[in-house]
């Protein structure tokens, strides 16, 4: 007859036997992260040392739901709940590299989402400011960043359309949701020589990833590539 104690022992033995596999899974993630750099980023023109180093150190698996962890290093966007997505790793690296960041730059991100892009930026500059309109996503991102001991990201819950006046001007602004037009408050809050990267185009259609630069108070812009992003929404659309 199987006794209660025997069952208890058996479950302890199972736990002990499985422990080394947890370590293996972690090793496996760092291997996958290295492979991501070699297969998806470097061959597609990501050469910035700071960008590659950040992408090689931030664990993307920590920013996706459990069910998506096996796909954390696939080069594609993944669902993070609330109808939103964490961007494809190549896109995160590409947008980061295009901003030509210096450590001392003040950077604003609109669309915190999972917190992954902000975590990447946190490795490259002193302080990252980021705004998310969906409260539960912002709260989860804050928790994830805390778990990883990332203390230089400031998350605000709100409509990024208005930017973050009290923290402006920004040397770089990165918008990770697709807008129909360039939000003027963001242009205003861009510093002289500031750069902004933002997907612009029709709602739910293919948009152009635009790079804007402010020189002598004037904006120059150029289209970088066609992209797909979840839409930039306004506070009225998301109560
Ligand atoms: N940068 C994110 C991916 C963002 S997905 C990451 O690394 O995971 C786009 C995010 O923008 C979504 O979370 C969406 O809720 C948010 N968003 C959309 N419109 C916004 C607005 N007006 N202000 C702030 N956040 C917004």
PDB file of C-alpha atoms and ligand atoms in Angstrom:
ATOM      1  CA  UNK A   1       0.000   0.000   0.000  1.00  0.00           C
ATOM      2  CA  UNK A   2       1.320   3.498  -0.896  1.00  0.00           C
ATOM      3  CA  UNK A   3       1.534   5.718   2.185  1.00  0.00           C
ATOM      4  CA  UNK A   4       1.113   9.505   2.245  1.00  0.00           C
ATOM      5  CA  UNK A   5       4.778   9.848   3.321  1.00  0.00           C
ATOM      6  CA  UNK A   6       5.951   7.824   0.322  1.00  0.00           C
ATOM      7  CA  UNK A   7       4.071  10.175  -1.999  1.00  0.00           C
ATOM      8  CA  UNK A   8       5.643  13.160  -0.294  1.00  0.00           C
ATOM      9  CA  UNK A   9       9.124  11.671  -0.748  1.00  0.00           C
ATOM     10  CA  UNK A  10       8.385  10.819  -4.357  1.00  0.00           C
ATOM     11  CA  UNK A  11       7.340  14.386  -5.118  1.00  0.00           C
ATOM     12  CA  UNK A  12      10.493  15.764  -3.447  1.00  0.00           C
ATOM     13  CA  UNK A  13      12.648  13.445  -5.534  1.00  0.00           C
ATOM     14  CA  UNK A  14      10.837  14.636  -8.687  1.00  0.00           C
ATOM     15  CA  UNK A  15      11.508  18.274  -7.766  1.00  0.00           C
ATOM     16  CA  UNK A  16      15.205  17.541  -7.129  1.00  0.00           C
ATOM     17  CA  UNK A  17      15.537  15.634 -10.393  1.00  0.00           C
ATOM     18  CA  UNK A  18      13.939  18.477 -12.366  1.00  0.00           C
ATOM     19  CA  UNK A  19      16.024  21.303 -10.828  1.00  0.00           C
ATOM     20  CA  UNK A  20      19.024  20.886 -13.170  1.00  0.00           C
ATOM     21  CA  UNK A  21      16.673  21.219 -16.162  1.00  0.00           C
ATOM     22  CA  UNK A  22      15.622  24.650 -15.005  1.00  0.00           C
ATOM     23  CA  UNK A  23      19.273  25.669 -15.203  1.00  0.00           C
ATOM     24  CA  UNK A  24      19.453  24.086 -18.649  1.00  0.00           C
ATOM     25  CA  UNK A  25      16.455  26.133 -19.815  1.00  0.00           C
ATOM     26  CA  UNK A  26      18.235  29.320 -18.699  1.00  0.00           C
ATOM     27  CA  UNK A  27      21.447  28.331 -20.547  1.00  0.00           C
ATOM     28  CA  UNK A  28      19.293  27.558 -23.486  1.00  0.00           C
ATOM     29  CA  UNK A  29      17.888  31.105 -23.444  1.00  0.00           C
ATOM     30  CA  UNK A  30      21.334  32.689 -23.420  1.00  0.00           C
ATOM     31  CA  UNK A  31      22.327  30.422 -26.337  1.00  0.00           C
ATOM     32  CA  UNK A  32      19.183  31.477 -28.186  1.00  0.00           C
ATOM     33  CA  UNK A  33      19.962  35.116 -27.439  1.00  0.00           C
ATOM     34  CA  UNK A  34      23.447  34.746 -28.963  1.00  0.00           C
ATOM     35  CA  UNK A  35      21.930  33.059 -31.996  1.00  0.00           C
ATOM     36  CA  UNK A  36      19.426  35.914 -32.346  1.00  0.00           C
ATOM     37  CA  UNK A  37      22.352  38.358 -32.718  1.00  0.00           C
ATOM     38  CA  UNK A  38      24.148  36.182 -35.265  1.00  0.00           C
ATOM     39  CA  UNK A  39      21.138  35.128 -37.328  1.00  0.00           C
ATOM     40  CA  UNK A  40      18.621  37.955 -37.153  1.00  0.00           C
ATOM     41  CA  UNK A  41      20.425  41.149 -36.205  1.00  0.00           C
ATOM     42  CA  UNK A  42      24.006  41.260 -37.550  1.00  0.00           C
ATOM     43  CA  UNK A  43      23.152  39.914 -41.044  1.00  0.00           C
ATOM     44  CA  UNK A  44      20.436  42.573 -41.373  1.00  0.00           C
ATOM     45  CA  UNK A  45      22.683  45.527 -40.715  1.00  0.00           C
ATOM     46  CA  UNK A  46      22.659  45.924 -36.938  1.00  0.00           C
ATOM     47  CA  UNK A  47      26.263  46.958 -36.309  1.00  0.00           C
ATOM     48  CA  UNK A  48      26.019  49.360 -33.343  1.00  0.00           C
ATOM     49  CA  UNK A  49      28.060  47.813 -30.528  1.00  0.00           C
ATOM     50  CA  UNK A  50      25.889  49.373 -27.817  1.00  0.00           C
ATOM     51  CA  UNK A  51      22.682  48.100 -29.453  1.00  0.00           C
ATOM     52  CA  UNK A  52      24.066  44.583 -29.940  1.00  0.00           C
ATOM     53  CA  UNK A  53      25.394  44.489 -26.404  1.00  0.00           C
ATOM     54  CA  UNK A  54      21.989  45.518 -24.963  1.00  0.00           C
ATOM     55  CA  UNK A  55      20.121  43.013 -27.173  1.00  0.00           C
ATOM     56  CA  UNK A  56      22.608  40.354 -26.066  1.00  0.00           C
ATOM     57  CA  UNK A  57      22.081  40.988 -22.383  1.00  0.00           C
ATOM     58  CA  UNK A  58      18.343  41.682 -21.821  1.00  0.00           C
ATOM     59  CA  UNK A  59      16.356  38.431 -21.444  1.00  0.00           C
ATOM     60  CA  UNK A  60      13.418  38.795 -23.888  1.00  0.00           C
ATOM     61  CA  UNK A  61      11.817  35.706 -22.320  1.00  0.00           C
ATOM     62  CA  UNK A  62      11.216  37.788 -19.161  1.00  0.00           C
ATOM     63  CA  UNK A  63       8.966  40.179 -21.132  1.00  0.00           C
ATOM     64  CA  UNK A  64       6.527  37.681 -22.647  1.00  0.00           C
ATOM     65  CA  UNK A  65       3.765  35.564 -21.077  1.00  0.00           C
ATOM     66  CA  UNK A  66       4.731  31.981 -20.083  1.00  0.00           C
ATOM     67  CA  UNK A  67       2.944  30.496 -23.092  1.00  0.00           C
ATOM     68  CA  UNK A  68       5.151  32.586 -25.415  1.00  0.00           C
ATOM     69  CA  UNK A  69       8.520  31.879 -23.741  1.00  0.00           C
ATOM     70  CA  UNK A  70       9.412  29.044 -26.151  1.00  0.00           C
ATOM     71  CA  UNK A  71       9.198  31.614 -28.992  1.00  0.00           C
ATOM     72  CA  UNK A  72      10.976  34.436 -27.144  1.00  0.00           C
ATOM     73  CA  UNK A  73      13.905  34.465 -29.592  1.00  0.00           C
ATOM     74  CA  UNK A  74      11.958  33.981 -32.811  1.00  0.00           C
ATOM     75  CA  UNK A  75      12.326  37.109 -34.907  1.00  0.00           C
ATOM     76  CA  UNK A  76       8.678  38.084 -34.678  1.00  0.00           C
ATOM     77  CA  UNK A  77       6.245  40.134 -32.636  1.00  0.00           C
ATOM     78  CA  UNK A  78       4.477  38.188 -29.862  1.00  0.00           C
ATOM     79  CA  UNK A  79       1.192  38.819 -28.112  1.00  0.00           C
ATOM     80  CA  UNK A  80       1.518  40.304 -24.589  1.00  0.00           C
ATOM     81  CA  UNK A  81      -2.211  40.545 -23.764  1.00  0.00           C
ATOM     82  CA  UNK A  82      -4.682  43.456 -24.017  1.00  0.00           C
ATOM     83  CA  UNK A  83      -4.487  43.071 -27.808  1.00  0.00           C
ATOM     84  CA  UNK A  84      -0.892  44.399 -27.813  1.00  0.00           C
ATOM     85  CA  UNK A  85       2.441  42.956 -28.922  1.00  0.00           C
ATOM     86  CA  UNK A  86       6.127  43.053 -28.059  1.00  0.00           C
ATOM     87  CA  UNK A  87       7.893  44.118 -31.270  1.00  0.00           C
ATOM     88  CA  UNK A  88      10.059  41.806 -33.347  1.00  0.00           C
ATOM     89  CA  UNK A  89      13.689  41.809 -32.060  1.00  0.00           C
ATOM     90  CA  UNK A  90      15.037  43.101 -35.390  1.00  0.00           C
ATOM     91  CA  UNK A  91      12.647  46.083 -35.241  1.00  0.00           C
ATOM     92  CA  UNK A  92      13.650  46.883 -31.636  1.00  0.00           C
ATOM     93  CA  UNK A  93      17.337  46.788 -32.590  1.00  0.00           C
ATOM     94  CA  UNK A  94      16.802  48.735 -35.831  1.00  0.00           C
ATOM     95  CA  UNK A  95      14.844  51.552 -34.175  1.00  0.00           C
ATOM     96  CA  UNK A  96      17.339  51.727 -31.306  1.00  0.00           C
ATOM     97  CA  UNK A  97      20.330  51.887 -33.641  1.00  0.00           C
ATOM     98  CA  UNK A  98      18.684  54.550 -35.838  1.00  0.00           C
ATOM     99  CA  UNK A  99      18.530  56.952 -32.873  1.00  0.00           C
ATOM    100  CA  UNK A 100      22.373  57.135 -32.571  1.00  0.00           C
ATOM    101  CA  UNK A 101      22.171  57.452 -28.784  1.00  0.00           C
ATOM    102  CA  UNK A 102      24.793  58.914 -26.465  1.00  0.00           C
ATOM    103  CA  UNK A 103      24.848  57.845 -22.806  1.00  0.00           C
ATOM    104  CA  UNK A 104      23.844  61.343 -21.704  1.00  0.00           C
ATOM    105  CA  UNK A 105      20.790  61.534 -24.032  1.00  0.00           C
ATOM    106  CA  UNK A 106      17.321  62.017 -22.543  1.00  0.00           C
ATOM    107  CA  UNK A 107      15.025  59.535 -24.227  1.00  0.00           C
ATOM    108  CA  UNK A 108      11.247  59.244 -24.246  1.00  0.00           C
ATOM    109  CA  UNK A 109       9.461  56.105 -25.396  1.00  0.00           C
ATOM    110  CA  UNK A 110       5.741  56.136 -26.219  1.00  0.00           C
ATOM    111  CA  UNK A 111       4.200  52.662 -25.838  1.00  0.00           C
ATOM    112  CA  UNK A 112       5.923  50.836 -22.962  1.00  0.00           C
ATOM    113  CA  UNK A 113       4.024  47.608 -23.741  1.00  0.00           C
ATOM    114  CA  UNK A 114       6.010  44.751 -22.203  1.00  0.00           C
ATOM    115  CA  UNK A 115       8.863  47.054 -21.138  1.00  0.00           C
ATOM    116  CA  UNK A 116      11.378  45.263 -23.401  1.00  0.00           C
ATOM    117  CA  UNK A 117      12.304  48.251 -25.591  1.00  0.00           C
ATOM    118  CA  UNK A 118      12.685  50.404 -22.478  1.00  0.00           C
ATOM    119  CA  UNK A 119      14.930  47.723 -20.926  1.00  0.00           C
ATOM    120  CA  UNK A 120      17.132  47.731 -24.046  1.00  0.00           C
ATOM    121  CA  UNK A 121      17.416  51.534 -23.878  1.00  0.00           C
ATOM    122  CA  UNK A 122      18.175  51.351 -20.152  1.00  0.00           C
ATOM    123  CA  UNK A 123      21.483  49.625 -20.946  1.00  0.00           C
ATOM    124  CA  UNK A 124      22.552  52.436 -23.264  1.00  0.00           C
ATOM    125  CA  UNK A 125      21.555  55.697 -21.574  1.00  0.00           C
ATOM    126  CA  UNK A 126      21.275  57.128 -18.059  1.00  0.00           C
ATOM    127  CA  UNK A 127      17.488  57.409 -17.716  1.00  0.00           C
ATOM    128  CA  UNK A 128      14.605  56.236 -19.903  1.00  0.00           C
ATOM    129  CA  UNK A 129      11.156  57.858 -19.719  1.00  0.00           C
ATOM    130  CA  UNK A 130       8.323  55.745 -21.073  1.00  0.00           C
ATOM    131  CA  UNK A 131       4.541  56.188 -21.291  1.00  0.00           C
ATOM    132  CA  UNK A 132       1.910  53.441 -21.601  1.00  0.00           C
ATOM    133  CA  UNK A 133      -1.807  54.056 -22.002  1.00  0.00           C
ATOM    134  CA  UNK A 134      -3.030  50.606 -20.846  1.00  0.00           C
ATOM    135  CA  UNK A 135      -2.682  50.496 -17.064  1.00  0.00           C
ATOM    136  CA  UNK A 136      -2.315  46.698 -16.569  1.00  0.00           C
ATOM    137  CA  UNK A 137       0.470  46.606 -19.188  1.00  0.00           C
ATOM    138  CA  UNK A 138       2.280  49.503 -17.514  1.00  0.00           C
ATOM    139  CA  UNK A 139       1.986  47.782 -14.139  1.00  0.00           C
ATOM    140  CA  UNK A 140       3.327  44.486 -15.491  1.00  0.00           C
ATOM    141  CA  UNK A 141       6.211  46.287 -17.193  1.00  0.00           C
ATOM    142  CA  UNK A 142       7.107  48.066 -13.928  1.00  0.00           C
ATOM    143  CA  UNK A 143       7.150  44.689 -12.140  1.00  0.00           C
ATOM    144  CA  UNK A 144       9.299  43.027 -14.813  1.00  0.00           C
ATOM    145  CA  UNK A 145      11.839  45.850 -14.759  1.00  0.00           C
ATOM    146  CA  UNK A 146      11.968  45.651 -10.975  1.00  0.00           C
ATOM    147  CA  UNK A 147      12.519  41.870 -11.077  1.00  0.00           C
ATOM    148  CA  UNK A 148      15.503  42.444 -13.357  1.00  0.00           C
ATOM    149  CA  UNK A 149      16.879  45.217 -11.091  1.00  0.00           C
ATOM    150  CA  UNK A 150      16.540  47.795 -13.850  1.00  0.00           C
ATOM    151  CA  UNK A 151      16.186  51.017 -11.902  1.00  0.00           C
ATOM    152  CA  UNK A 152      16.719  53.695 -14.581  1.00  0.00           C
ATOM    153  CA  UNK A 153      13.366  53.391 -16.383  1.00  0.00           C
ATOM    154  CA  UNK A 154      10.573  55.742 -15.315  1.00  0.00           C
ATOM    155  CA  UNK A 155       7.137  54.494 -16.408  1.00  0.00           C
ATOM    156  CA  UNK A 156       4.110  56.777 -16.618  1.00  0.00           C
ATOM    157  CA  UNK A 157       0.531  55.662 -17.222  1.00  0.00           C
ATOM    158  CA  UNK A 158      -1.192  58.001 -19.675  1.00  0.00           C
ATOM    159  CA  UNK A 159      -1.717  59.124 -23.239  1.00  0.00           C
ATOM    160  CA  UNK A 160       1.669  59.583 -24.885  1.00  0.00           C
ATOM    161  CA  UNK A 161       0.097  61.927 -27.453  1.00  0.00           C
ATOM    162  CA  UNK A 162       0.913  64.775 -25.069  1.00  0.00           C
ATOM    163  CA  UNK A 163       4.489  63.633 -24.459  1.00  0.00           C
ATOM    164  CA  UNK A 164       5.967  64.345 -21.018  1.00  0.00           C
ATOM    165  CA  UNK A 165       6.331  68.124 -20.765  1.00  0.00           C
ATOM    166  CA  UNK A 166       7.942  68.180 -17.301  1.00  0.00           C
ATOM    167  CA  UNK A 167      10.794  65.946 -18.492  1.00  0.00           C
ATOM    168  CA  UNK A 168      11.282  67.596 -21.917  1.00  0.00           C
ATOM    169  CA  UNK A 169      13.268  68.412 -24.017  1.00  0.00           C
ATOM    170  CA  UNK A 170      14.269  64.959 -25.239  1.00  0.00           C
ATOM    171  CA  UNK A 171      17.290  64.142 -27.386  1.00  0.00           C
ATOM    172  CA  UNK A 172      15.424  61.158 -28.775  1.00  0.00           C
ATOM    173  CA  UNK A 173      11.799  60.016 -28.915  1.00  0.00           C
ATOM    174  CA  UNK A 174      10.824  56.501 -29.953  1.00  0.00           C
ATOM    175  CA  UNK A 175       7.185  55.768 -30.694  1.00  0.00           C
ATOM    176  CA  UNK A 176       6.438  52.050 -30.741  1.00  0.00           C
ATOM    177  CA  UNK A 177       2.808  52.269 -31.886  1.00  0.00           C
ATOM    178  CA  UNK A 178       1.697  53.229 -35.389  1.00  0.00           C
ATOM    179  CA  UNK A 179       0.250  56.749 -35.689  1.00  0.00           C
ATOM    180  CA  UNK A 180      -1.724  58.319 -38.521  1.00  0.00           C
ATOM    181  CA  UNK A 181       0.171  61.602 -38.225  1.00  0.00           C
ATOM    182  CA  UNK A 182       3.080  62.980 -36.216  1.00  0.00           C
ATOM    183  CA  UNK A 183       1.885  64.142 -32.768  1.00  0.00           C
ATOM    184  CA  UNK A 184       2.824  67.830 -32.583  1.00  0.00           C
ATOM    185  CA  UNK A 185       3.449  67.813 -28.820  1.00  0.00           C
ATOM    186  CA  UNK A 186       6.216  65.282 -29.423  1.00  0.00           C
ATOM    187  CA  UNK A 187       7.820  67.467 -32.096  1.00  0.00           C
ATOM    188  CA  UNK A 188       7.691  70.399 -29.656  1.00  0.00           C
ATOM    189  CA  UNK A 189       9.366  68.347 -26.915  1.00  0.00           C
ATOM    190  CA  UNK A 190      12.235  67.282 -29.164  1.00  0.00           C
ATOM    191  CA  UNK A 191      15.529  69.054 -28.349  1.00  0.00           C
ATOM    192  CA  UNK A 192      17.652  70.824 -30.954  1.00  0.00           C
ATOM    193  CA  UNK A 193      19.511  68.047 -32.873  1.00  0.00           C
ATOM    194  CA  UNK A 194      16.917  65.629 -31.438  1.00  0.00           C
ATOM    195  CA  UNK A 195      15.801  62.520 -33.328  1.00  0.00           C
ATOM    196  CA  UNK A 196      12.390  60.889 -33.376  1.00  0.00           C
ATOM    197  CA  UNK A 197      11.512  57.505 -34.834  1.00  0.00           C
ATOM    198  CA  UNK A 198       7.845  56.769 -35.444  1.00  0.00           C
ATOM    199  CA  UNK A 199       5.720  54.514 -37.684  1.00  0.00           C
ATOM    200  CA  UNK A 200       3.305  56.719 -39.663  1.00  0.00           C
ATOM    201  CA  UNK A 201       0.473  55.680 -41.945  1.00  0.00           C
ATOM    202  CA  UNK A 202      -3.163  54.675 -42.274  1.00  0.00           C
ATOM    203  CA  UNK A 203      -4.935  52.899 -39.415  1.00  0.00           C
ATOM    204  CA  UNK A 204      -4.274  49.120 -39.516  1.00  0.00           C
ATOM    205  CA  UNK A 205      -2.429  49.426 -42.837  1.00  0.00           C
ATOM    206  CA  UNK A 206       1.242  49.249 -43.729  1.00  0.00           C
ATOM    207  CA  UNK A 207       2.990  52.324 -42.336  1.00  0.00           C
ATOM    208  CA  UNK A 208       6.343  53.950 -43.027  1.00  0.00           C
ATOM    209  CA  UNK A 209       8.929  53.994 -40.293  1.00  0.00           C
ATOM    210  CA  UNK A 210       9.944  57.671 -40.268  1.00  0.00           C
ATOM    211  CA  UNK A 211      13.110  59.207 -38.834  1.00  0.00           C
ATOM    212  CA  UNK A 212      12.731  62.897 -37.950  1.00  0.00           C
ATOM    213  CA  UNK A 213      15.521  65.294 -37.018  1.00  0.00           C
ATOM    214  CA  UNK A 214      15.225  68.756 -35.531  1.00  0.00           C
ATOM    215  CA  UNK A 215      17.812  71.236 -36.862  1.00  0.00           C
ATOM    216  CA  UNK A 216      17.571  74.979 -36.191  1.00  0.00           C
ATOM    217  CA  UNK A 217      14.042  74.407 -34.945  1.00  0.00           C
ATOM    218  CA  UNK A 218      13.005  72.804 -38.260  1.00  0.00           C
ATOM    219  CA  UNK A 219      12.054  69.169 -38.833  1.00  0.00           C
ATOM    220  CA  UNK A 220      13.580  67.063 -41.588  1.00  0.00           C
ATOM    221  CA  UNK A 221      12.153  63.599 -42.097  1.00  0.00           C
ATOM    222  CA  UNK A 222      12.893  60.521 -44.131  1.00  0.00           C
ATOM    223  CA  UNK A 223      11.157  57.192 -44.602  1.00  0.00           C
ATOM    224  CA  UNK A 224      13.238  54.182 -43.539  1.00  0.00           C
ATOM    225  CA  UNK A 225      11.088  51.157 -44.369  1.00  0.00           C
ATOM    226  CA  UNK A 226       7.493  49.868 -44.499  1.00  0.00           C
ATOM    227  CA  UNK A 227       6.384  48.398 -41.155  1.00  0.00           C
ATOM    228  CA  UNK A 228       3.353  47.052 -39.293  1.00  0.00           C
ATOM    229  CA  UNK A 229       2.629  48.206 -35.730  1.00  0.00           C
ATOM    230  CA  UNK A 230      -0.333  48.068 -33.354  1.00  0.00           C
ATOM    231  CA  UNK A 231      -2.183  51.398 -33.520  1.00  0.00           C
ATOM    232  CA  UNK A 232      -1.395  54.494 -31.504  1.00  0.00           C
ATOM    233  CA  UNK A 233      -4.641  55.134 -29.624  1.00  0.00           C
ATOM    234  CA  UNK A 234      -5.966  58.201 -27.813  1.00  0.00           C
ATOM    235  CA  UNK A 235      -7.147  58.332 -24.213  1.00  0.00           C
ATOM    236  CA  UNK A 236     -10.769  58.701 -25.374  1.00  0.00           C
ATOM    237  CA  UNK A 237     -10.484  55.391 -27.218  1.00  0.00           C
ATOM    238  CA  UNK A 238      -9.047  53.607 -24.198  1.00  0.00           C
ATOM    239  CA  UNK A 239     -10.772  54.699 -20.963  1.00  0.00           C
TER     240      UNK A 239
HETATM  241  N1  LIG B   1       7.608  48.950 -26.923  1.00  0.00           N
HETATM  242  C1  LIG B   1       6.781  47.803 -26.557  1.00  0.00           C
HETATM  243  C2  LIG B   1       5.851  47.352 -27.655  1.00  0.00           C
HETATM  244  C3  LIG B   1       4.748  48.256 -27.755  1.00  0.00           C
HETATM  245  S1  LIG B   1       3.252  47.786 -28.514  1.00  0.00           S
HETATM  246  C4  LIG B   1       7.605  46.639 -26.089  1.00  0.00           C
HETATM  247  O1  LIG B   1       8.834  46.718 -26.096  1.00  0.00           O
HETATM  248  O2  LIG B   1       7.004  45.654 -25.673  1.00  0.00           O
HETATM  249  C5  LIG B   1       2.577  49.425 -28.514  1.00  0.00           C
HETATM  250  C6  LIG B   1       2.151  49.913 -27.155  1.00  0.00           C
HETATM  251  O3  LIG B   1       1.766  51.268 -27.310  1.00  0.00           O
HETATM  252  C7  LIG B   1       0.947  49.172 -26.598  1.00  0.00           C
HETATM  253  O4  LIG B   1       1.239  48.678 -25.334  1.00  0.00           O
HETATM  254  C8  LIG B   1      -0.118  50.248 -26.551  1.00  0.00           C
HETATM  255  O5  LIG B   1      -1.008  50.112 -25.465  1.00  0.00           O
HETATM  256  C9  LIG B   1       0.709  51.509 -26.426  1.00  0.00           C
HETATM  257  N2  LIG B   1       0.044  52.743 -26.851  1.00  0.00           N
HETATM  258  C10 LIG B   1      -0.793  52.939 -27.894  1.00  0.00           C
HETATM  259  N3  LIG B   1      -1.199  54.214 -27.946  1.00  0.00           N
HETATM  260  C11 LIG B   1      -0.593  54.858 -26.909  1.00  0.00           C
HETATM  261  C12 LIG B   1      -0.628  56.208 -26.425  1.00  0.00           C
HETATM  262  N4  LIG B   1      -1.370  57.161 -27.000  1.00  0.00           N
HETATM  263  N5  LIG B   1       0.116  56.505 -25.344  1.00  0.00           N
HETATM  264  C13 LIG B   1       0.869  55.571 -24.713  1.00  0.00           C
HETATM  265  N6  LIG B   1       0.914  54.280 -25.112  1.00  0.00           N
HETATM  266  C14 LIG B   1       0.200  53.925 -26.205  1.00  0.00           C
END
